[in-house]
Amino acid sequence: MDGAELIPVSRSHYGMGRDAGETLAVPVEAPVAIETNGIAYAVMMATPVEIEDFVTGFLMSEGLAAADEVGEVVVHSVENGEWGRGYVARVNLPPERLSLIVERARRRTGDSSCGICGIEGVEAALRRLPPLSRRSGASPEAIRRGLDAMGGMQLLGRETRATHAAAFCNEDGELLAIREDVGRHNALDKLIGALARSGARGGIDPAQGFVVMTSRCSYELVEKTVRAGIPLLVTISAPTDLAVRRARAAGLSLCVVARDDAMLVVGDTQPSDERATPLVEP
């Protein structure tokens, strides 16, 4: 698999002997440099598969472009000396986005998976999110179906036991798309990009489904989900307080600590649109 490689290991029995000759599949992690309109914008560490989806979703999550504004993503591999291979992804956005690209690139003096390093000021880090236009119509049974389906589709995760997955399901719980990466933020960006690229071909409507994540519910995942227009986020671990507050402000529904037998529905993140079917607590 392109996203993993085998390394030699030996199995230690804590002083009771050691077995040699084994191998371990580990996920590939490589620098991906993103250039927009000829400007070096960011370098992200990611699993270098589905880079086109990743770049599309990343630019949307950054608020730099709408789904239909991201042009063709051209990816080149470059040798990275003793550290292996890196990747450069080049894409053009509409000319009217250029001033925003330049300003954001100037501020990004550093970067990390949390997305906040290099941002100047609290106001810039926590910009107002656009309110979601509808609430989720997914039932608890549909969410459980989505969780069950996701488990069998994590190919890279099953091979390496070291990656995150983000899946999109329709409101019946049918899994329509899944992406994996060493980083939970990257996995969601890849998924958002895949949905956007599918939508451009008349495919999946993000507003008609929900996201399932194999991670905690951080505020960054909330923001990415809202910006993609998805009304429900389900995570297998707990949320932070900021994630709950950001979700509440934007009208994003949250279901957390989702397991086979139960999940926690964060009640105060439920939107008030009475025209849609409410998410009912099991």
PDB file of N, CA and C in Angstrom, residues 137-224:
ATOM      1  N   GLY A 137     -30.721  15.089   9.638  1.00  0.00           N
ATOM      2  CA  GLY A 137     -31.877  14.212   9.745  1.00  0.00           C
ATOM      3  C   GLY A 137     -31.501  12.786  10.069  1.00  0.00           C
ATOM      4  N   ALA A 138     -30.232  12.544  10.441  1.00  0.00           N
ATOM      5  CA  ALA A 138     -29.776  11.183  10.726  1.00  0.00           C
ATOM      6  C   ALA A 138     -30.327  10.697  12.061  1.00  0.00           C
ATOM      7  N   SER A 139     -30.789   9.465  12.098  1.00  0.00           N
ATOM      8  CA  SER A 139     -31.286   8.850  13.329  1.00  0.00           C
ATOM      9  C   SER A 139     -30.123   8.179  14.060  1.00  0.00           C
ATOM     10  N   PRO A 140     -30.289   7.864  15.347  1.00  0.00           N
ATOM     11  CA  PRO A 140     -29.246   7.111  16.057  1.00  0.00           C
ATOM     12  C   PRO A 140     -28.920   5.779  15.382  1.00  0.00           C
ATOM     13  N   GLU A 141     -29.932   5.126  14.827  1.00  0.00           N
ATOM     14  CA  GLU A 141     -29.688   3.857  14.136  1.00  0.00           C
ATOM     15  C   GLU A 141     -28.797   4.064  12.913  1.00  0.00           C
ATOM     16  N   ALA A 142     -29.011   5.169  12.195  1.00  0.00           N
ATOM     17  CA  ALA A 142     -28.184   5.462  11.024  1.00  0.00           C
ATOM     18  C   ALA A 142     -26.743   5.732  11.438  1.00  0.00           C
ATOM     19  N   ILE A 143     -26.570   6.436  12.547  1.00  0.00           N
ATOM     20  CA  ILE A 143     -25.218   6.720  13.029  1.00  0.00           C
ATOM     21  C   ILE A 143     -24.503   5.422  13.391  1.00  0.00           C
ATOM     22  N   ARG A 144     -25.215   4.511  14.036  1.00  0.00           N
ATOM     23  CA  ARG A 144     -24.582   3.233  14.375  1.00  0.00           C
ATOM     24  C   ARG A 144     -24.215   2.454  13.116  1.00  0.00           C
ATOM     25  N   ARG A 145     -25.065   2.498  12.103  1.00  0.00           N
ATOM     26  CA  ARG A 145     -24.728   1.823  10.848  1.00  0.00           C
ATOM     27  C   ARG A 145     -23.463   2.416  10.241  1.00  0.00           C
ATOM     28  N   GLY A 146     -23.343   3.735  10.313  1.00  0.00           N
ATOM     29  CA  GLY A 146     -22.144   4.380   9.793  1.00  0.00           C
ATOM     30  C   GLY A 146     -20.897   3.969  10.551  1.00  0.00           C
ATOM     31  N   LEU A 147     -21.006   3.907  11.878  1.00  0.00           N
ATOM     32  CA  LEU A 147     -19.877   3.465  12.700  1.00  0.00           C
ATOM     33  C   LEU A 147     -19.473   2.040  12.350  1.00  0.00           C
ATOM     34  N   ASP A 148     -20.455   1.163  12.210  1.00  0.00           N
ATOM     35  CA  ASP A 148     -20.165  -0.234  11.885  1.00  0.00           C
ATOM     36  C   ASP A 148     -19.484  -0.352  10.527  1.00  0.00           C
ATOM     37  N   ALA A 149     -19.982   0.406   9.554  1.00  0.00           N
ATOM     38  CA  ALA A 149     -19.410   0.331   8.205  1.00  0.00           C
ATOM     39  C   ALA A 149     -17.991   0.871   8.172  1.00  0.00           C
ATOM     40  N   MET A 150     -17.727   1.891   8.966  1.00  0.00           N
ATOM     41  CA  MET A 150     -16.410   2.519   8.957  1.00  0.00           C
ATOM     42  C   MET A 150     -15.318   1.552   9.406  1.00  0.00           C
ATOM     43  N   GLY A 151     -15.636   0.720  10.396  1.00  0.00           N
ATOM     44  CA  GLY A 151     -14.631  -0.190  10.929  1.00  0.00           C
ATOM     45  C   GLY A 151     -14.023  -1.093   9.876  1.00  0.00           C
ATOM     46  N   GLY A 152     -14.835  -1.564   8.955  1.00  0.00           N
ATOM     47  CA  GLY A 152     -14.337  -2.478   7.942  1.00  0.00           C
ATOM     48  C   GLY A 152     -13.660  -1.813   6.763  1.00  0.00           C
ATOM     49  N   MET A 153     -13.708  -0.474   6.704  1.00  0.00           N
ATOM     50  CA  MET A 153     -13.160   0.247   5.555  1.00  0.00           C
ATOM     51  C   MET A 153     -11.842   0.956   5.854  1.00  0.00           C
ATOM     52  N   GLN A 154     -11.327   0.816   7.068  1.00  0.00           N
ATOM     53  CA  GLN A 154     -10.069   1.477   7.429  1.00  0.00           C
ATOM     54  C   GLN A 154      -8.891   0.585   7.031  1.00  0.00           C
ATOM     55  N   LEU A 155      -8.590   0.560   5.748  1.00  0.00           N
ATOM     56  CA  LEU A 155      -7.563  -0.346   5.239  1.00  0.00           C
ATOM     57  C   LEU A 155      -6.177   0.009   5.774  1.00  0.00           C
ATOM     58  N   LEU A 156      -5.827   1.289   5.725  1.00  0.00           N
ATOM     59  CA  LEU A 156      -4.519   1.711   6.219  1.00  0.00           C
ATOM     60  C   LEU A 156      -4.437   1.566   7.735  1.00  0.00           C
ATOM     61  N   GLY A 157      -5.524   1.887   8.413  1.00  0.00           N
ATOM     62  CA  GLY A 157      -5.549   1.742   9.860  1.00  0.00           C
ATOM     63  C   GLY A 157      -5.420   0.300  10.297  1.00  0.00           C
ATOM     64  N   ARG A 158      -6.061  -0.599   9.567  1.00  0.00           N
ATOM     65  CA  ARG A 158      -5.969  -2.015   9.908  1.00  0.00           C
ATOM     66  C   ARG A 158      -4.556  -2.541   9.672  1.00  0.00           C
ATOM     67  N   GLU A 159      -3.887  -2.012   8.647  1.00  0.00           N
ATOM     68  CA  GLU A 159      -2.538  -2.472   8.336  1.00  0.00           C
ATOM     69  C   GLU A 159      -1.507  -1.926   9.316  1.00  0.00           C
ATOM     70  N   THR A 160      -1.672  -0.664   9.738  1.00  0.00           N
ATOM     71  CA  THR A 160      -0.638  -0.016  10.549  1.00  0.00           C
ATOM     72  C   THR A 160      -1.027   0.200  12.004  1.00  0.00           C
ATOM     73  N   ARG A 161      -2.318   0.257  12.297  1.00  0.00           N
ATOM     74  CA  ARG A 161      -2.816   0.568  13.647  1.00  0.00           C
ATOM     75  C   ARG A 161      -2.257   1.901  14.152  1.00  0.00           C
ATOM     76  N   ALA A 162      -2.105   2.850  13.221  1.00  0.00           N
ATOM     77  CA  ALA A 162      -1.466   4.110  13.604  1.00  0.00           C
ATOM     78  C   ALA A 162      -2.021   5.316  12.859  1.00  0.00           C
ATOM     79  N   THR A 163      -3.196   5.189  12.253  1.00  0.00           N
ATOM     80  CA  THR A 163      -3.740   6.303  11.483  1.00  0.00           C
ATOM     81  C   THR A 163      -5.157   6.638  11.933  1.00  0.00           C
ATOM     82  N   HIS A 164      -5.576   7.843  11.566  1.00  0.00           N
ATOM     83  CA  HIS A 164      -6.949   8.282  11.800  1.00  0.00           C
ATOM     84  C   HIS A 164      -7.760   8.123  10.523  1.00  0.00           C
ATOM     85  N   ALA A 165      -9.068   8.041  10.691  1.00  0.00           N
ATOM     86  CA  ALA A 165      -9.963   7.958   9.538  1.00  0.00           C
ATOM     87  C   ALA A 165     -11.098   8.955   9.701  1.00  0.00           C
ATOM     88  N   ALA A 166     -11.547   9.477   8.567  1.00  0.00           N
ATOM     89  CA  ALA A 166     -12.728  10.342   8.510  1.00  0.00           C
ATOM     90  C   ALA A 166     -13.639   9.775   7.436  1.00  0.00           C
ATOM     91  N   ALA A 167     -14.891   9.525   7.794  1.00  0.00           N
ATOM     92  CA  ALA A 167     -15.842   8.927   6.856  1.00  0.00           C
ATOM     93  C   ALA A 167     -17.065   9.821   6.715  1.00  0.00           C
ATOM     94  N   PHE A 168     -17.661   9.806   5.527  1.00  0.00           N
ATOM     95  CA  PHE A 168     -18.911  10.527   5.291  1.00  0.00           C
ATOM     96  C   PHE A 168     -19.999   9.513   4.990  1.00  0.00           C
ATOM     97  N   CYS A 169     -21.113   9.649   5.700  1.00  0.00           N
ATOM     98  CA  CYS A 169     -22.266   8.771   5.506  1.00  0.00           C
ATOM     99  C   CYS A 169     -23.487   9.609   5.152  1.00  0.00           C
ATOM    100  N   ASN A 170     -24.383   9.035   4.362  1.00  0.00           N
ATOM    101  CA  ASN A 170     -25.638   9.742   4.116  1.00  0.00           C
ATOM    102  C   ASN A 170     -26.546   9.582   5.330  1.00  0.00           C
ATOM    103  N   GLU A 171     -27.715  10.186   5.293  1.00  0.00           N
ATOM    104  CA  GLU A 171     -28.562  10.213   6.481  1.00  0.00           C
ATOM    105  C   GLU A 171     -29.184   8.859   6.810  1.00  0.00           C
ATOM    106  N   ASP A 172     -28.991   7.872   5.933  1.00  0.00           N
ATOM    107  CA  ASP A 172     -29.410   6.500   6.238  1.00  0.00           C
ATOM    108  C   ASP A 172     -28.277   5.687   6.860  1.00  0.00           C
ATOM    109  N   GLY A 173     -27.090   6.295   6.978  1.00  0.00           N
ATOM    110  CA  GLY A 173     -25.951   5.595   7.554  1.00  0.00           C
ATOM    111  C   GLY A 173     -25.110   4.848   6.546  1.00  0.00           C
ATOM    112  N   GLU A 174     -25.387   5.017   5.260  1.00  0.00           N
ATOM    113  CA  GLU A 174     -24.584   4.361   4.222  1.00  0.00           C
ATOM    114  C   GLU A 174     -23.272   5.113   4.050  1.00  0.00           C
ATOM    115  N   LEU A 175     -22.161   4.406   4.146  1.00  0.00           N
ATOM    116  CA  LEU A 175     -20.851   5.034   4.014  1.00  0.00           C
ATOM    117  C   LEU A 175     -20.570   5.317   2.540  1.00  0.00           C
ATOM    118  N   LEU A 176     -20.324   6.589   2.226  1.00  0.00           N
ATOM    119  CA  LEU A 176     -20.115   7.002   0.841  1.00  0.00           C
ATOM    120  C   LEU A 176     -18.662   7.320   0.522  1.00  0.00           C
ATOM    121  N   ALA A 177     -17.888   7.714   1.531  1.00  0.00           N
ATOM    122  CA  ALA A 177     -16.481   8.061   1.292  1.00  0.00           C
ATOM    123  C   ALA A 177     -15.714   7.950   2.594  1.00  0.00           C
ATOM    124  N   ILE A 178     -14.439   7.574   2.498  1.00  0.00           N
ATOM    125  CA  ILE A 178     -13.575   7.494   3.679  1.00  0.00           C
ATOM    126  C   ILE A 178     -12.155   7.852   3.267  1.00  0.00           C
ATOM    127  N   ARG A 179     -11.453   8.562   4.149  1.00  0.00           N
ATOM    128  CA  ARG A 179     -10.063   8.922   3.914  1.00  0.00           C
ATOM    129  C   ARG A 179      -9.281   8.693   5.209  1.00  0.00           C
ATOM    130  N   GLU A 180      -7.984   8.340   5.064  1.00  0.00           N
ATOM    131  CA  GLU A 180      -7.138   8.051   6.219  1.00  0.00           C
ATOM    132  C   GLU A 180      -5.839   8.843   6.139  1.00  0.00           C
ATOM    133  N   ASP A 181      -5.256   9.108   7.313  1.00  0.00           N
ATOM    134  CA  ASP A 181      -3.997   9.847   7.372  1.00  0.00           C
ATOM    135  C   ASP A 181      -3.424   9.705   8.778  1.00  0.00           C
ATOM    136  N   VAL A 182      -2.126  10.002   8.907  1.00  0.00           N
ATOM    137  CA  VAL A 182      -1.524   9.991  10.236  1.00  0.00           C
ATOM    138  C   VAL A 182      -2.106  11.095  11.115  1.00  0.00           C
ATOM    139  N   GLY A 183      -2.602  12.152  10.504  1.00  0.00           N
ATOM    140  CA  GLY A 183      -3.184  13.259  11.257  1.00  0.00           C
ATOM    141  C   GLY A 183      -4.694  13.293  11.121  1.00  0.00           C
ATOM    142  N   ARG A 184      -5.397  13.529  12.225  1.00  0.00           N
ATOM    143  CA  ARG A 184      -6.860  13.574  12.154  1.00  0.00           C
ATOM    144  C   ARG A 184      -7.330  14.765  11.323  1.00  0.00           C
ATOM    145  N   HIS A 185      -6.617  15.900  11.432  1.00  0.00           N
ATOM    146  CA  HIS A 185      -6.993  17.064  10.634  1.00  0.00           C
ATOM    147  C   HIS A 185      -6.828  16.770   9.147  1.00  0.00           C
ATOM    148  N   ASN A 186      -5.725  16.108   8.812  1.00  0.00           N
ATOM    149  CA  ASN A 186      -5.475  15.770   7.411  1.00  0.00           C
ATOM    150  C   ASN A 186      -6.535  14.818   6.873  1.00  0.00           C
ATOM    151  N   ALA A 187      -6.909  13.834   7.690  1.00  0.00           N
ATOM    152  CA  ALA A 187      -7.922  12.876   7.244  1.00  0.00           C
ATOM    153  C   ALA A 187      -9.224  13.590   6.914  1.00  0.00           C
ATOM    154  N   LEU A 188      -9.610  14.561   7.754  1.00  0.00           N
ATOM    155  CA  LEU A 188     -10.848  15.291   7.493  1.00  0.00           C
ATOM    156  C   LEU A 188     -10.704  16.203   6.283  1.00  0.00           C
ATOM    157  N   ASP A 189      -9.553  16.857   6.133  1.00  0.00           N
ATOM    158  CA  ASP A 189      -9.331  17.676   4.941  1.00  0.00           C
ATOM    159  C   ASP A 189      -9.431  16.828   3.674  1.00  0.00           C
ATOM    160  N   LYS A 190      -8.847  15.632   3.710  1.00  0.00           N
ATOM    161  CA  LYS A 190      -8.936  14.742   2.546  1.00  0.00           C
ATOM    162  C   LYS A 190     -10.388  14.387   2.237  1.00  0.00           C
ATOM    163  N   LEU A 191     -11.147  14.102   3.289  1.00  0.00           N
ATOM    164  CA  LEU A 191     -12.556  13.748   3.085  1.00  0.00           C
ATOM    165  C   LEU A 191     -13.330  14.926   2.502  1.00  0.00           C
ATOM    166  N   ILE A 192     -13.127  16.114   3.067  1.00  0.00           N
ATOM    167  CA  ILE A 192     -13.821  17.305   2.566  1.00  0.00           C
ATOM    168  C   ILE A 192     -13.454  17.558   1.107  1.00  0.00           C
ATOM    169  N   GLY A 193     -12.176  17.394   0.784  1.00  0.00           N
ATOM    170  CA  GLY A 193     -11.752  17.569  -0.599  1.00  0.00           C
ATOM    171  C   GLY A 193     -12.373  16.548  -1.529  1.00  0.00           C
ATOM    172  N   ALA A 194     -12.462  15.302  -1.059  1.00  0.00           N
ATOM    173  CA  ALA A 194     -13.080  14.255  -1.875  1.00  0.00           C
ATOM    174  C   ALA A 194     -14.552  14.561  -2.133  1.00  0.00           C
ATOM    175  N   LEU A 195     -15.252  15.051  -1.108  1.00  0.00           N
ATOM    176  CA  LEU A 195     -16.660  15.404  -1.281  1.00  0.00           C
ATOM    177  C   LEU A 195     -16.807  16.565  -2.256  1.00  0.00           C
ATOM    178  N   ALA A 196     -15.918  17.556  -2.140  1.00  0.00           N
ATOM    179  CA  ALA A 196     -15.986  18.715  -3.032  1.00  0.00           C
ATOM    180  C   ALA A 196     -15.735  18.306  -4.474  1.00  0.00           C
ATOM    181  N   ARG A 197     -14.743  17.457  -4.676  1.00  0.00           N
ATOM    182  CA  ARG A 197     -14.420  17.024  -6.035  1.00  0.00           C
ATOM    183  C   ARG A 197     -15.531  16.150  -6.605  1.00  0.00           C
ATOM    184  N   SER A 198     -16.178  15.367  -5.741  1.00  0.00           N
ATOM    185  CA  SER A 198     -17.322  14.570  -6.178  1.00  0.00           C
ATOM    186  C   SER A 198     -18.505  15.466  -6.508  1.00  0.00           C
ATOM    187  N   GLY A 199     -18.726  16.483  -5.657  1.00  0.00           N
ATOM    188  CA  GLY A 199     -19.832  17.404  -5.888  1.00  0.00           C
ATOM    189  C   GLY A 199     -19.699  18.165  -7.184  1.00  0.00           C
ATOM    190  N   ALA A 200     -18.452  18.472  -7.555  1.00  0.00           N
ATOM    191  CA  ALA A 200     -18.221  19.178  -8.818  1.00  0.00           C
ATOM    192  C   ALA A 200     -18.635  18.328 -10.010  1.00  0.00           C
ATOM    193  N   ARG A 201     -18.686  17.012  -9.796  1.00  0.00           N
ATOM    194  CA  ARG A 201     -19.117  16.096 -10.863  1.00  0.00           C
ATOM    195  C   ARG A 201     -20.574  15.669 -10.676  1.00  0.00           C
ATOM    196  N   GLY A 202     -21.302  16.418  -9.844  1.00  0.00           N
ATOM    197  CA  GLY A 202     -22.703  16.091  -9.610  1.00  0.00           C
ATOM    198  C   GLY A 202     -22.893  14.962  -8.630  1.00  0.00           C
ATOM    199  N   GLY A 203     -21.927  14.777  -7.714  1.00  0.00           N
ATOM    200  CA  GLY A 203     -21.969  13.653  -6.789  1.00  0.00           C
ATOM    201  C   GLY A 203     -22.580  13.972  -5.447  1.00  0.00           C
ATOM    202  N   ILE A 204     -21.796  13.831  -4.373  1.00  0.00           N
ATOM    203  CA  ILE A 204     -22.292  13.861  -2.998  1.00  0.00           C
ATOM    204  C   ILE A 204     -22.577  15.285  -2.529  1.00  0.00           C
ATOM    205  N   ASP A 205     -23.716  15.465  -1.851  1.00  0.00           N
ATOM    206  CA  ASP A 205     -24.066  16.735  -1.227  1.00  0.00           C
ATOM    207  C   ASP A 205     -23.696  16.657   0.257  1.00  0.00           C
ATOM    208  N   PRO A 206     -22.706  17.436   0.727  1.00  0.00           N
ATOM    209  CA  PRO A 206     -22.279  17.353   2.133  1.00  0.00           C
ATOM    210  C   PRO A 206     -23.389  17.646   3.132  1.00  0.00           C
ATOM    211  N   ALA A 207     -24.368  18.442   2.748  1.00  0.00           N
ATOM    212  CA  ALA A 207     -25.441  18.802   3.674  1.00  0.00           C
ATOM    213  C   ALA A 207     -26.396  17.648   3.937  1.00  0.00           C
ATOM    214  N   GLN A 208     -26.288  16.577   3.158  1.00  0.00           N
ATOM    215  CA  GLN A 208     -27.217  15.456   3.278  1.00  0.00           C
ATOM    216  C   GLN A 208     -26.582  14.251   3.972  1.00  0.00           C
ATOM    217  N   GLY A 209     -25.725  14.511   4.957  1.00  0.00           N
ATOM    218  CA  GLY A 209     -25.091  13.396   5.641  1.00  0.00           C
ATOM    219  C   GLY A 209     -24.340  13.843   6.874  1.00  0.00           C
ATOM    220  N   PHE A 210     -23.410  13.000   7.338  1.00  0.00           N
ATOM    221  CA  PHE A 210     -22.650  13.306   8.543  1.00  0.00           C
ATOM    222  C   PHE A 210     -21.252  12.716   8.449  1.00  0.00           C
ATOM    223  N   VAL A 211     -20.358  13.240   9.292  1.00  0.00           N
ATOM    224  CA  VAL A 211     -18.969  12.793   9.347  1.00  0.00           C
ATOM    225  C   VAL A 211     -18.757  11.952  10.600  1.00  0.00           C
ATOM    226  N   VAL A 212     -17.991  10.867  10.463  1.00  0.00           N
ATOM    227  CA  VAL A 212     -17.559  10.060  11.603  1.00  0.00           C
ATOM    228  C   VAL A 212     -16.037  10.115  11.660  1.00  0.00           C
ATOM    229  N   MET A 213     -15.491  10.422  12.845  1.00  0.00           N
ATOM    230  CA  MET A 213     -14.046  10.542  13.026  1.00  0.00           C
ATOM    231  C   MET A 213     -13.547   9.580  14.101  1.00  0.00           C
ATOM    232  N   THR A 214     -12.388   8.965  13.851  1.00  0.00           N
ATOM    233  CA  THR A 214     -11.767   8.077  14.840  1.00  0.00           C
ATOM    234  C   THR A 214     -10.830   8.883  15.728  1.00  0.00           C
ATOM    235  N   SER A 215     -11.352   9.878  16.404  1.00  0.00           N
ATOM    236  CA  SER A 215     -10.499  10.755  17.202  1.00  0.00           C
ATOM    237  C   SER A 215     -11.340  11.478  18.234  1.00  0.00           C
ATOM    238  N   ARG A 216     -10.675  12.304  19.039  1.00  0.00           N
ATOM    239  CA  ARG A 216     -11.417  13.206  19.909  1.00  0.00           C
ATOM    240  C   ARG A 216     -12.037  14.306  19.068  1.00  0.00           C
ATOM    241  N   CYS A 217     -12.955  15.027  19.664  1.00  0.00           N
ATOM    242  CA  CYS A 217     -13.644  16.108  18.959  1.00  0.00           C
ATOM    243  C   CYS A 217     -12.987  17.433  19.327  1.00  0.00           C
ATOM    244  N   SER A 218     -12.039  17.866  18.521  1.00  0.00           N
ATOM    245  CA  SER A 218     -11.351  19.131  18.763  1.00  0.00           C
ATOM    246  C   SER A 218     -12.058  20.261  18.018  1.00  0.00           C
ATOM    247  N   TYR A 219     -11.756  21.484  18.410  1.00  0.00           N
ATOM    248  CA  TYR A 219     -12.439  22.612  17.782  1.00  0.00           C
ATOM    249  C   TYR A 219     -12.082  22.738  16.309  1.00  0.00           C
ATOM    250  N   GLU A 220     -10.857  22.302  15.928  1.00  0.00           N
ATOM    251  CA  GLU A 220     -10.474  22.390  14.520  1.00  0.00           C
ATOM    252  C   GLU A 220     -11.354  21.491  13.653  1.00  0.00           C
ATOM    253  N   LEU A 221     -11.685  20.301  14.160  1.00  0.00           N
ATOM    254  CA  LEU A 221     -12.558  19.406  13.406  1.00  0.00           C
ATOM    255  C   LEU A 221     -13.956  19.996  13.285  1.00  0.00           C
ATOM    256  N   VAL A 222     -14.411  20.653  14.343  1.00  0.00           N
ATOM    257  CA  VAL A 222     -15.702  21.344  14.289  1.00  0.00           C
ATOM    258  C   VAL A 222     -15.683  22.401  13.193  1.00  0.00           C
ATOM    259  N   GLU A 223     -14.636  23.216  13.171  1.00  0.00           N
ATOM    260  CA  GLU A 223     -14.565  24.301  12.193  1.00  0.00           C
ATOM    261  C   GLU A 223     -14.517  23.768  10.765  1.00  0.00           C
ATOM    262  N   LYS A 224     -13.721  22.736  10.531  1.00  0.00           N
ATOM    263  CA  LYS A 224     -13.627  22.168   9.186  1.00  0.00           C
ATOM    264  C   LYS A 224     -14.976  21.599   8.743  1.00  0.00           C
TER     265      LYS A 224
END
